Every structure is written in structure tokens, then in C-alpha cells.
mmCIF file of N, CA, C and O in Angstrom:
data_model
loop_
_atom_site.group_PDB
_atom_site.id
_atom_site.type_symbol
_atom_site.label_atom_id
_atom_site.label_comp_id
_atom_site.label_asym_id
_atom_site.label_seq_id
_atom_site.Cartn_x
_atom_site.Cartn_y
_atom_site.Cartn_z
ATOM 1 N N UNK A 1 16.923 7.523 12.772
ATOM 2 C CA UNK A 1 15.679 6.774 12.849
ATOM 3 C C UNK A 1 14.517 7.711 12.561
ATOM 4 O O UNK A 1 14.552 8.676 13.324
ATOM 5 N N UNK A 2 13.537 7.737 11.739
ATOM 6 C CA UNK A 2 12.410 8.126 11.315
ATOM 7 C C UNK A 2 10.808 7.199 12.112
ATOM 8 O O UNK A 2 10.770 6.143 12.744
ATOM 9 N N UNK A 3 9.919 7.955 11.801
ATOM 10 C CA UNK A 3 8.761 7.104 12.019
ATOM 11 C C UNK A 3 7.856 8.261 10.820
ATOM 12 O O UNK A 3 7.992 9.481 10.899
ATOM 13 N N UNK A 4 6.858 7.502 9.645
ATOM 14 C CA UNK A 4 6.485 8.103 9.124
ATOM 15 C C UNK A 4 5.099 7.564 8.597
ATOM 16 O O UNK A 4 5.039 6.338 8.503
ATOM 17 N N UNK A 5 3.811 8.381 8.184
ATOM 18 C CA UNK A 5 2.500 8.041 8.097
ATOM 19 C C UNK A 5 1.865 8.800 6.736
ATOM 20 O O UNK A 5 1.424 9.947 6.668
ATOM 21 N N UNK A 6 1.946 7.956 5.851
ATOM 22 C CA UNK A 6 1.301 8.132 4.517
ATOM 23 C C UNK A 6 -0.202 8.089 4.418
ATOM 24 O O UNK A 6 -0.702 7.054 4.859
ATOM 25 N N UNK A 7 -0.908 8.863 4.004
ATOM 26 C CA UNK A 7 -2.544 8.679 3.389
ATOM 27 C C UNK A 7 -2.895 8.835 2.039
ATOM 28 O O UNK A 7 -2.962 9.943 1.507
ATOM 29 N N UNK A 8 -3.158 7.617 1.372
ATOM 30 C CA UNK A 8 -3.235 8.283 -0.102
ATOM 31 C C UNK A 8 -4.773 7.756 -0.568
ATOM 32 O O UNK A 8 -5.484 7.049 0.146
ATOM 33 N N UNK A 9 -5.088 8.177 -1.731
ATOM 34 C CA UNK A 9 -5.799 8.119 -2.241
ATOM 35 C C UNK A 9 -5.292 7.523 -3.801
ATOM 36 O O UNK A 9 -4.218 7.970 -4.203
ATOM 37 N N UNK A 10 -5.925 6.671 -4.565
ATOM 38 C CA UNK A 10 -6.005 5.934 -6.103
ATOM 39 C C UNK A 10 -7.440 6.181 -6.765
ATOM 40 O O UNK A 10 -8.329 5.383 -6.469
ATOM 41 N N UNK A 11 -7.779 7.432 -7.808
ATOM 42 C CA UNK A 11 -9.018 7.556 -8.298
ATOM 43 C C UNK A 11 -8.603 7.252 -10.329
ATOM 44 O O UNK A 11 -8.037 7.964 -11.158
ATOM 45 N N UNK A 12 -9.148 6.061 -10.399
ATOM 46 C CA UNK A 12 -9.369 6.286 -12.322
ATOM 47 C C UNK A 12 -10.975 5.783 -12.029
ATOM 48 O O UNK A 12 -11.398 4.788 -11.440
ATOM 49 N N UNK A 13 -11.753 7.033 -12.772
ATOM 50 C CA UNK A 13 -13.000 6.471 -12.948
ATOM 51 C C UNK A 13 -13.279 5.968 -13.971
ATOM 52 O O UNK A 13 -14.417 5.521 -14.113
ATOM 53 N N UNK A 14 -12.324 5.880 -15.015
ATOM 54 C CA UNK A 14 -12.956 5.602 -16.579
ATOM 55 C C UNK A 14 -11.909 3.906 -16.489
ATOM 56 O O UNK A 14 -11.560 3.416 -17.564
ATOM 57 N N UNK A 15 -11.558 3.260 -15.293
ATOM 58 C CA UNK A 15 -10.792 2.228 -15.859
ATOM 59 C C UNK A 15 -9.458 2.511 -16.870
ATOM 60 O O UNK A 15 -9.472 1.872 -17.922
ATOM 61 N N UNK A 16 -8.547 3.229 -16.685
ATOM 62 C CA UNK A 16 -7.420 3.458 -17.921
ATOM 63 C C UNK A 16 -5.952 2.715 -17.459
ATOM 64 O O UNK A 16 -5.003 2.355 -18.155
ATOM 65 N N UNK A 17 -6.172 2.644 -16.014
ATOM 66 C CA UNK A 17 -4.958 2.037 -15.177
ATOM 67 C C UNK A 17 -5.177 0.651 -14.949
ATOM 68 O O UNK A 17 -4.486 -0.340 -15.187
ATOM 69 N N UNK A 18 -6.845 0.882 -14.179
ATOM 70 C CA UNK A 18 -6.569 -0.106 -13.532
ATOM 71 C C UNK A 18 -7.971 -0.878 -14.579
ATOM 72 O O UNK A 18 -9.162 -0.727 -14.308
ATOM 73 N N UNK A 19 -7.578 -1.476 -15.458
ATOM 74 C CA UNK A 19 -8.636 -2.312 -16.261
ATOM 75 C C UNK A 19 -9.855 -3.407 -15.848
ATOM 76 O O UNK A 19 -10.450 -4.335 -16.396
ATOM 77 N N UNK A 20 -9.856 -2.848 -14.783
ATOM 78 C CA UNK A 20 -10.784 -4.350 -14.315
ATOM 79 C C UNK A 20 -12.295 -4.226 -14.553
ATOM 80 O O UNK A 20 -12.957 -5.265 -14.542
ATOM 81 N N UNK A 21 -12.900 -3.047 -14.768
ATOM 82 C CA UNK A 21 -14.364 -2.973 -15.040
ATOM 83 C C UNK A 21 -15.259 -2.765 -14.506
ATOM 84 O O UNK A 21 -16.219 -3.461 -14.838
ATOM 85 N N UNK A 22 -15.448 -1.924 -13.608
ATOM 86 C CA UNK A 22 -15.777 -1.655 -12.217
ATOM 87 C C UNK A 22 -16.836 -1.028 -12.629
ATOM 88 O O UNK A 22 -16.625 -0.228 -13.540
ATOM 89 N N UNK A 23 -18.027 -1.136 -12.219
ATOM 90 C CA UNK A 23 -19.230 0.277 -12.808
ATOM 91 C C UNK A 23 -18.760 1.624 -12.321
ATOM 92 O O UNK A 23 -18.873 2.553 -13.121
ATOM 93 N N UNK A 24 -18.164 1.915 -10.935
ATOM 94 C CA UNK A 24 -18.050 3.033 -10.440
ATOM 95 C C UNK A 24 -16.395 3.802 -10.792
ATOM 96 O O UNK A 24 -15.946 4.843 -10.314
ATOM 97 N N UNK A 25 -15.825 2.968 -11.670
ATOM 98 C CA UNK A 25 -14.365 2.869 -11.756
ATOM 99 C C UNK A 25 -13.601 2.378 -10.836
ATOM 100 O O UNK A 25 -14.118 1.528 -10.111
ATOM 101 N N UNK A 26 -12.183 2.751 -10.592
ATOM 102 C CA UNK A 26 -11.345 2.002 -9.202
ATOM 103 C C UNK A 26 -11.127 3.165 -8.229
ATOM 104 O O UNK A 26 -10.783 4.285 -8.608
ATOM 105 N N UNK A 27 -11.320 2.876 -7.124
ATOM 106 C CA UNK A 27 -11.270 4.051 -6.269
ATOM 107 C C UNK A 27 -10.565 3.483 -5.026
ATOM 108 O O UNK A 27 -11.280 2.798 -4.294
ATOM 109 N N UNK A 28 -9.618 3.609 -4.761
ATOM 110 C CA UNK A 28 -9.063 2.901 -3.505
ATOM 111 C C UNK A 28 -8.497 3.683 -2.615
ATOM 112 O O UNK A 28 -7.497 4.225 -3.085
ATOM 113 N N UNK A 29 -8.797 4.070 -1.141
ATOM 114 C CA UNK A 29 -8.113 5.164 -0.018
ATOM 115 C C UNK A 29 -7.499 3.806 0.983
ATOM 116 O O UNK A 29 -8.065 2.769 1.329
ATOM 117 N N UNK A 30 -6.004 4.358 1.283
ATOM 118 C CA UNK A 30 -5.474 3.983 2.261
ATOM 119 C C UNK A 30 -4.637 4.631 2.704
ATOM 120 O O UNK A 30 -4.496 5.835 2.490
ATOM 121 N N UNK A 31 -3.599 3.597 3.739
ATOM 122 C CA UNK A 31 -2.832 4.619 4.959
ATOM 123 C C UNK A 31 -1.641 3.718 5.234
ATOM 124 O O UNK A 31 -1.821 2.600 4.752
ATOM 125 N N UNK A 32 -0.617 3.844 5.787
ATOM 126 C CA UNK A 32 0.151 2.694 6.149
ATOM 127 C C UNK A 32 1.379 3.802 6.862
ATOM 128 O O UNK A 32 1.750 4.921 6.507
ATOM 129 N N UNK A 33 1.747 3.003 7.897
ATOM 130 C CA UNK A 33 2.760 3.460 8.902
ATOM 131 C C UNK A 33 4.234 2.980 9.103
ATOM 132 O O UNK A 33 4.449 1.993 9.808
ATOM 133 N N UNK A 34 5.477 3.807 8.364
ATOM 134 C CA UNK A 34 6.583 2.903 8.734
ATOM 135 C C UNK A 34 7.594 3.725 9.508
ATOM 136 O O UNK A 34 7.670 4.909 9.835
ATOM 137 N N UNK A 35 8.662 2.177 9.747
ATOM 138 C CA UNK A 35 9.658 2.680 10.958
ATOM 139 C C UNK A 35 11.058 2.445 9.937
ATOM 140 O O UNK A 35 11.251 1.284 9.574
ATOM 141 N N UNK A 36 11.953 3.420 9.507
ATOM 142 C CA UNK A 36 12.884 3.544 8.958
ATOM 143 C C UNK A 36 14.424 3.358 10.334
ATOM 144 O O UNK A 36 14.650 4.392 10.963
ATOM 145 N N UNK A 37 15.183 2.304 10.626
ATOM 146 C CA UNK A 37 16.384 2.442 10.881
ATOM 147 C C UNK A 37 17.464 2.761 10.437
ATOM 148 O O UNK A 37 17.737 2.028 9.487
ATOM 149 N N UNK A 38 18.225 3.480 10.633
ATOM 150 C CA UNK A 38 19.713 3.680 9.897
ATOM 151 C C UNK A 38 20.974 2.402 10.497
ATOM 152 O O UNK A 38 21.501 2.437 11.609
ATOM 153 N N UNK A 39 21.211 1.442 9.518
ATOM 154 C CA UNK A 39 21.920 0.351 10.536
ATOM 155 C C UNK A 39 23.139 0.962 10.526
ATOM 156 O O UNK A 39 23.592 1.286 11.623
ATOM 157 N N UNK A 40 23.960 1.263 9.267
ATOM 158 C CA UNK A 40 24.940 2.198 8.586
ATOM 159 C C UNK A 40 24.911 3.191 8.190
ATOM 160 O O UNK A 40 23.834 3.291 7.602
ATOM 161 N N UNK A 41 25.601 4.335 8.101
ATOM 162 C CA UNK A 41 25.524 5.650 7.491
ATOM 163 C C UNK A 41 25.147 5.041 6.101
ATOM 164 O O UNK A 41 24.345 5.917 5.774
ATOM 165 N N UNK A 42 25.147 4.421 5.350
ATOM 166 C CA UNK A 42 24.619 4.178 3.929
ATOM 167 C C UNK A 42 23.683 2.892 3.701
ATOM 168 O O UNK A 42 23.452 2.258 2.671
ATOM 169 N N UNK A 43 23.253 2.738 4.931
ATOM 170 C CA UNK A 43 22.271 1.352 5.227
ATOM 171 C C UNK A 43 21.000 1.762 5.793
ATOM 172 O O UNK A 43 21.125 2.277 6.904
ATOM 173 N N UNK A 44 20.085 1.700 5.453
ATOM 174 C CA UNK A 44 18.621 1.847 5.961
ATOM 175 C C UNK A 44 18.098 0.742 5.684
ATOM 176 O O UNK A 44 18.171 0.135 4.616
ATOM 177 N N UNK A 45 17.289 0.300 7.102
ATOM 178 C CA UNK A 45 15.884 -0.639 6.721
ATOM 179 C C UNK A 45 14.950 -0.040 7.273
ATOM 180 O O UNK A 45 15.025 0.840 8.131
ATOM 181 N N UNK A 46 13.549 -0.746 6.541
ATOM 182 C CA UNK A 46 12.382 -0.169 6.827
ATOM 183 C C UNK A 46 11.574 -0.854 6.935
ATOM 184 O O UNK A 46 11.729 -1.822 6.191
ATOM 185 N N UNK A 47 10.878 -0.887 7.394
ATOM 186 C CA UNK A 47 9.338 -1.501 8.027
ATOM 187 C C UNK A 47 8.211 -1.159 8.145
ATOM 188 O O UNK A 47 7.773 -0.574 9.136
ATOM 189 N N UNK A 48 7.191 -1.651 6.574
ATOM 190 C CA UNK A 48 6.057 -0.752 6.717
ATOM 191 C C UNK A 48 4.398 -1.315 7.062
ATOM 192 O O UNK A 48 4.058 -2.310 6.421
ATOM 193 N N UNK A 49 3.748 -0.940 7.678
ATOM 194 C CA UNK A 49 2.436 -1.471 7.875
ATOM 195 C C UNK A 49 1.442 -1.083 7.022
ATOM 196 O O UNK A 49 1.232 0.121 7.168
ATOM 197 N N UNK A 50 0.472 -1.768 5.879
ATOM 198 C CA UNK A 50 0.001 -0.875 5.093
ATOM 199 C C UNK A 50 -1.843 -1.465 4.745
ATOM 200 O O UNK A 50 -2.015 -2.655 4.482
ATOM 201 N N UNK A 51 -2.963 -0.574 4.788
ATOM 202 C CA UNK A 51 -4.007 -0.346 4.706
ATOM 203 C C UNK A 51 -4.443 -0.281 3.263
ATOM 204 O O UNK A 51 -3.837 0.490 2.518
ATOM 205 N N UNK A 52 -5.408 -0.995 2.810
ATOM 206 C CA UNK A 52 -5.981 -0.359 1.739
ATOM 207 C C UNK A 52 -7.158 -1.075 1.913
ATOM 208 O O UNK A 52 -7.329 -2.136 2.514
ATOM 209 N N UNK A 53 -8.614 0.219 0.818
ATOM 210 C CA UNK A 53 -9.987 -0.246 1.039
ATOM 211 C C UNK A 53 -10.532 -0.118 -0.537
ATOM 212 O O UNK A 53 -10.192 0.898 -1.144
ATOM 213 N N UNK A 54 -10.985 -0.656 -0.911
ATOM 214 C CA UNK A 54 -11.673 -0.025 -1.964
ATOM 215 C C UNK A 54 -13.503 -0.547 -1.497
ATOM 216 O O UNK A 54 -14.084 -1.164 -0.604
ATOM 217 N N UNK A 55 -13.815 0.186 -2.773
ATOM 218 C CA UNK A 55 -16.047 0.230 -1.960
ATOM 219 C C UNK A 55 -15.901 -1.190 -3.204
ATOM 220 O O UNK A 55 -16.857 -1.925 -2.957
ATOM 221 N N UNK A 56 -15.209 -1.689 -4.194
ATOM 222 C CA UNK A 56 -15.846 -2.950 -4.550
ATOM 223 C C UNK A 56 -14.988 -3.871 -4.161
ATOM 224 O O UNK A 56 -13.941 -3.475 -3.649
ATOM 225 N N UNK A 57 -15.230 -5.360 -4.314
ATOM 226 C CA UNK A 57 -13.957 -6.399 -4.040
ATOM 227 C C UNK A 57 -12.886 -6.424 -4.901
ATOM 228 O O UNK A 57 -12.931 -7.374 -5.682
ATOM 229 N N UNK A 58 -12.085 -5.810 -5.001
ATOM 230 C CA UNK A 58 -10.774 -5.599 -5.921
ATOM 231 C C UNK A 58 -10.155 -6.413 -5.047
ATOM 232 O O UNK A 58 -10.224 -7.447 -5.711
ATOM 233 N N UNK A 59 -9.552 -6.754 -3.970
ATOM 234 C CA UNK A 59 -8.782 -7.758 -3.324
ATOM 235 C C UNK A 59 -9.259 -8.689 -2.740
ATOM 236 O O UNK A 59 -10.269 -8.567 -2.047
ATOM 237 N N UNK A 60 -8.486 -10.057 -2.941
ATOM 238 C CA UNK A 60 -8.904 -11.344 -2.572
ATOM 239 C C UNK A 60 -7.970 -11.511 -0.974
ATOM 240 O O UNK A 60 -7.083 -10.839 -0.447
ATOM 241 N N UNK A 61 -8.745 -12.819 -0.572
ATOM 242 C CA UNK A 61 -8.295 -13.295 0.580
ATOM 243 C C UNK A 61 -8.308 -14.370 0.842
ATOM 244 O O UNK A 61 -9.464 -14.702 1.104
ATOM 245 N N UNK A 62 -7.434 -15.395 0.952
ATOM 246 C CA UNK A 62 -8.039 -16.798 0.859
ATOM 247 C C UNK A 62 -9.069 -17.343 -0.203
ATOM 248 O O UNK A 62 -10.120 -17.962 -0.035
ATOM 249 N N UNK A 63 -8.225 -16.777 -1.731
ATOM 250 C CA UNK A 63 -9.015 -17.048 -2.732
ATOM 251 C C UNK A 63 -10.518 -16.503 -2.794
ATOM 252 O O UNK A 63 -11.197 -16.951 -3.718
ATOM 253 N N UNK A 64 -11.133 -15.570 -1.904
ATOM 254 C CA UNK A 64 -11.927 -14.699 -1.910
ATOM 255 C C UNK A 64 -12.010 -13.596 -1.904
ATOM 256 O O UNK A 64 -11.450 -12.949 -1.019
ATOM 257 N N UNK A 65 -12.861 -12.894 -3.056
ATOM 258 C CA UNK A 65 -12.973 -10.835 -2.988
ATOM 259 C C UNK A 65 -13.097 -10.253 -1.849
ATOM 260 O O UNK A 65 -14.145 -10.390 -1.217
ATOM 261 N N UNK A 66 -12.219 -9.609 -1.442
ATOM 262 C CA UNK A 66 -12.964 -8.654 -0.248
ATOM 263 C C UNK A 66 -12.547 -7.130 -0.685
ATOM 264 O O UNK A 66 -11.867 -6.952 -1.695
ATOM 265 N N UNK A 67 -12.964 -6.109 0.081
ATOM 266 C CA UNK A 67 -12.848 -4.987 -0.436
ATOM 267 C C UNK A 67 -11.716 -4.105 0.579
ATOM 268 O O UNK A 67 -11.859 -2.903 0.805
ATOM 269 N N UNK A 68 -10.750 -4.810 1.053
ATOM 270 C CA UNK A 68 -9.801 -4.147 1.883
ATOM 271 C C UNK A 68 -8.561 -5.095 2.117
ATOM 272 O O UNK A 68 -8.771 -6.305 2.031
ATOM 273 N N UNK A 69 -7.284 -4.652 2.408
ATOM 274 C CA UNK A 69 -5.923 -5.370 2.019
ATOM 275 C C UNK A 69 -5.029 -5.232 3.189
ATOM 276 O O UNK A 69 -5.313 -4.087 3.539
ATOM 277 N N UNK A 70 -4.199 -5.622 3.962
ATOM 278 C CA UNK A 70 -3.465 -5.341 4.687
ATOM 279 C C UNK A 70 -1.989 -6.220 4.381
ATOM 280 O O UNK A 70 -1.719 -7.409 4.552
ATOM 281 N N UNK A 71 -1.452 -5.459 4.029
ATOM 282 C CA UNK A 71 0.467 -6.000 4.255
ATOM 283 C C UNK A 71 1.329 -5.560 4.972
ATOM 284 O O UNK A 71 1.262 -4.337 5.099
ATOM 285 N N UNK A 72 2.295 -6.145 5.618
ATOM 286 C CA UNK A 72 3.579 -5.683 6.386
ATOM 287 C C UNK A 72 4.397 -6.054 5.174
ATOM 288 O O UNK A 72 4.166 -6.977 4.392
ATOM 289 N N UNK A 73 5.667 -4.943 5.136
ATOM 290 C CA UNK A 73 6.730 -5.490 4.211
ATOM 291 C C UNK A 73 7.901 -5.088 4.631
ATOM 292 O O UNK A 73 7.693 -4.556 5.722
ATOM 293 N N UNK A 74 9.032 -5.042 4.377
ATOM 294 C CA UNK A 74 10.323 -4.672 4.666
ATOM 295 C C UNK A 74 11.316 -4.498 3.463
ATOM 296 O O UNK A 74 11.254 -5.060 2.370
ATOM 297 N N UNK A 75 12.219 -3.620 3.898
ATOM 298 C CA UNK A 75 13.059 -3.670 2.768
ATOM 299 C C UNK A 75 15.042 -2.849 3.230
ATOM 300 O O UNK A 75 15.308 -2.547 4.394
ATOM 301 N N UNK A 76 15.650 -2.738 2.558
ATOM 302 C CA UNK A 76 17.425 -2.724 3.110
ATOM 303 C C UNK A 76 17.410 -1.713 1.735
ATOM 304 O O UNK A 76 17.122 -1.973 0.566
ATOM 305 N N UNK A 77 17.809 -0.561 2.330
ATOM 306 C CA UNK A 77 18.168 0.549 1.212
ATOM 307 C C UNK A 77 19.653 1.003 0.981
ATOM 308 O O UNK A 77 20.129 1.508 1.997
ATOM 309 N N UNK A 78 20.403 0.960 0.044
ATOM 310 C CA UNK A 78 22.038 0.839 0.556
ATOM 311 C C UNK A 78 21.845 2.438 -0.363
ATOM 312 O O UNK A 78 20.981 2.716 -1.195
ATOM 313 N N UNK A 79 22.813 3.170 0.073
ATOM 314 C CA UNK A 79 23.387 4.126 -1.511
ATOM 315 C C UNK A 79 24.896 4.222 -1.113
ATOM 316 O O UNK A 79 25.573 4.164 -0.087
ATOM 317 N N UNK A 80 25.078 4.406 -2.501
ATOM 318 C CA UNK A 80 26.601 4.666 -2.733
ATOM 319 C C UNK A 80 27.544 6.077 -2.742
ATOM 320 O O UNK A 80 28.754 6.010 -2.956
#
């Protein structure tokens, strides 16, 4: 079992990634916190909580811009 805490940062100022047209370019800082189980020696799930902000409205919410995002997601990692 793990517990682990990411901080990243997303900078294109000239628009090359992220095309949307931004005067200041896209600039987005976030963070998100997950909990990795081992169910099987070759089975992991994970569970992550995740943050993001940007300074313009790049994300919607109820069909409205806002300038910050929050998702939970999960996922089952097998290897062979």
C-alpha cells in the first residue's frame, strides 16, 4: 500500500499545446493525492483526488467557465 502527493505545474505561453487563445497563454498549477492498494501481487488499484487552477476560465462547470477543476478517479493496474 502506498499513499502519494503530486504538484505539478502546465506552462505553454505561446498556445502550441494547448490552442485555445489565451492572451497570457495556458498556465495551469495543481496537486492531487492518491491511495494505491495492492489487491494481488500483480493487481493494484488506485484512487486519486485531483486539483487544478488556471488564472483564466479554461474549465467549465455546469456548462459554465470557471478557472479551477476537481476530479476523483480510479483505476485496476494488472502486469504480467
Amino acid at each position: 500500500n502506498a499513499i502519494g502527493l503530486r504538484v505539478e505545474n502546465y506552462n505553454d505561453p505561446n498556445n502550441i499545446i494547448i490552442p485555445k487563445g489565451f492572451n497570457n497563454g495556458f498556465n495551469t498549477f495543481g496537486y492531487s493525492l492518491n491511495y494505491d492498494q495492492s489487491i494481488l501481487p500483480n493487481l493494484l488499484w488506485r484512487i486519486e483526488a485531483r486539483y487544478l487552477y488556471n488564472s483564466d476560465n479554461y474549465f467549465t462547470n455546469n456548462n459554465m467557465p470557471v478557472n479551477n477543476n476537481v476530479s476523483i478517479c480510479t483505476a485496476l493496474q494488472m502486469s504480467f
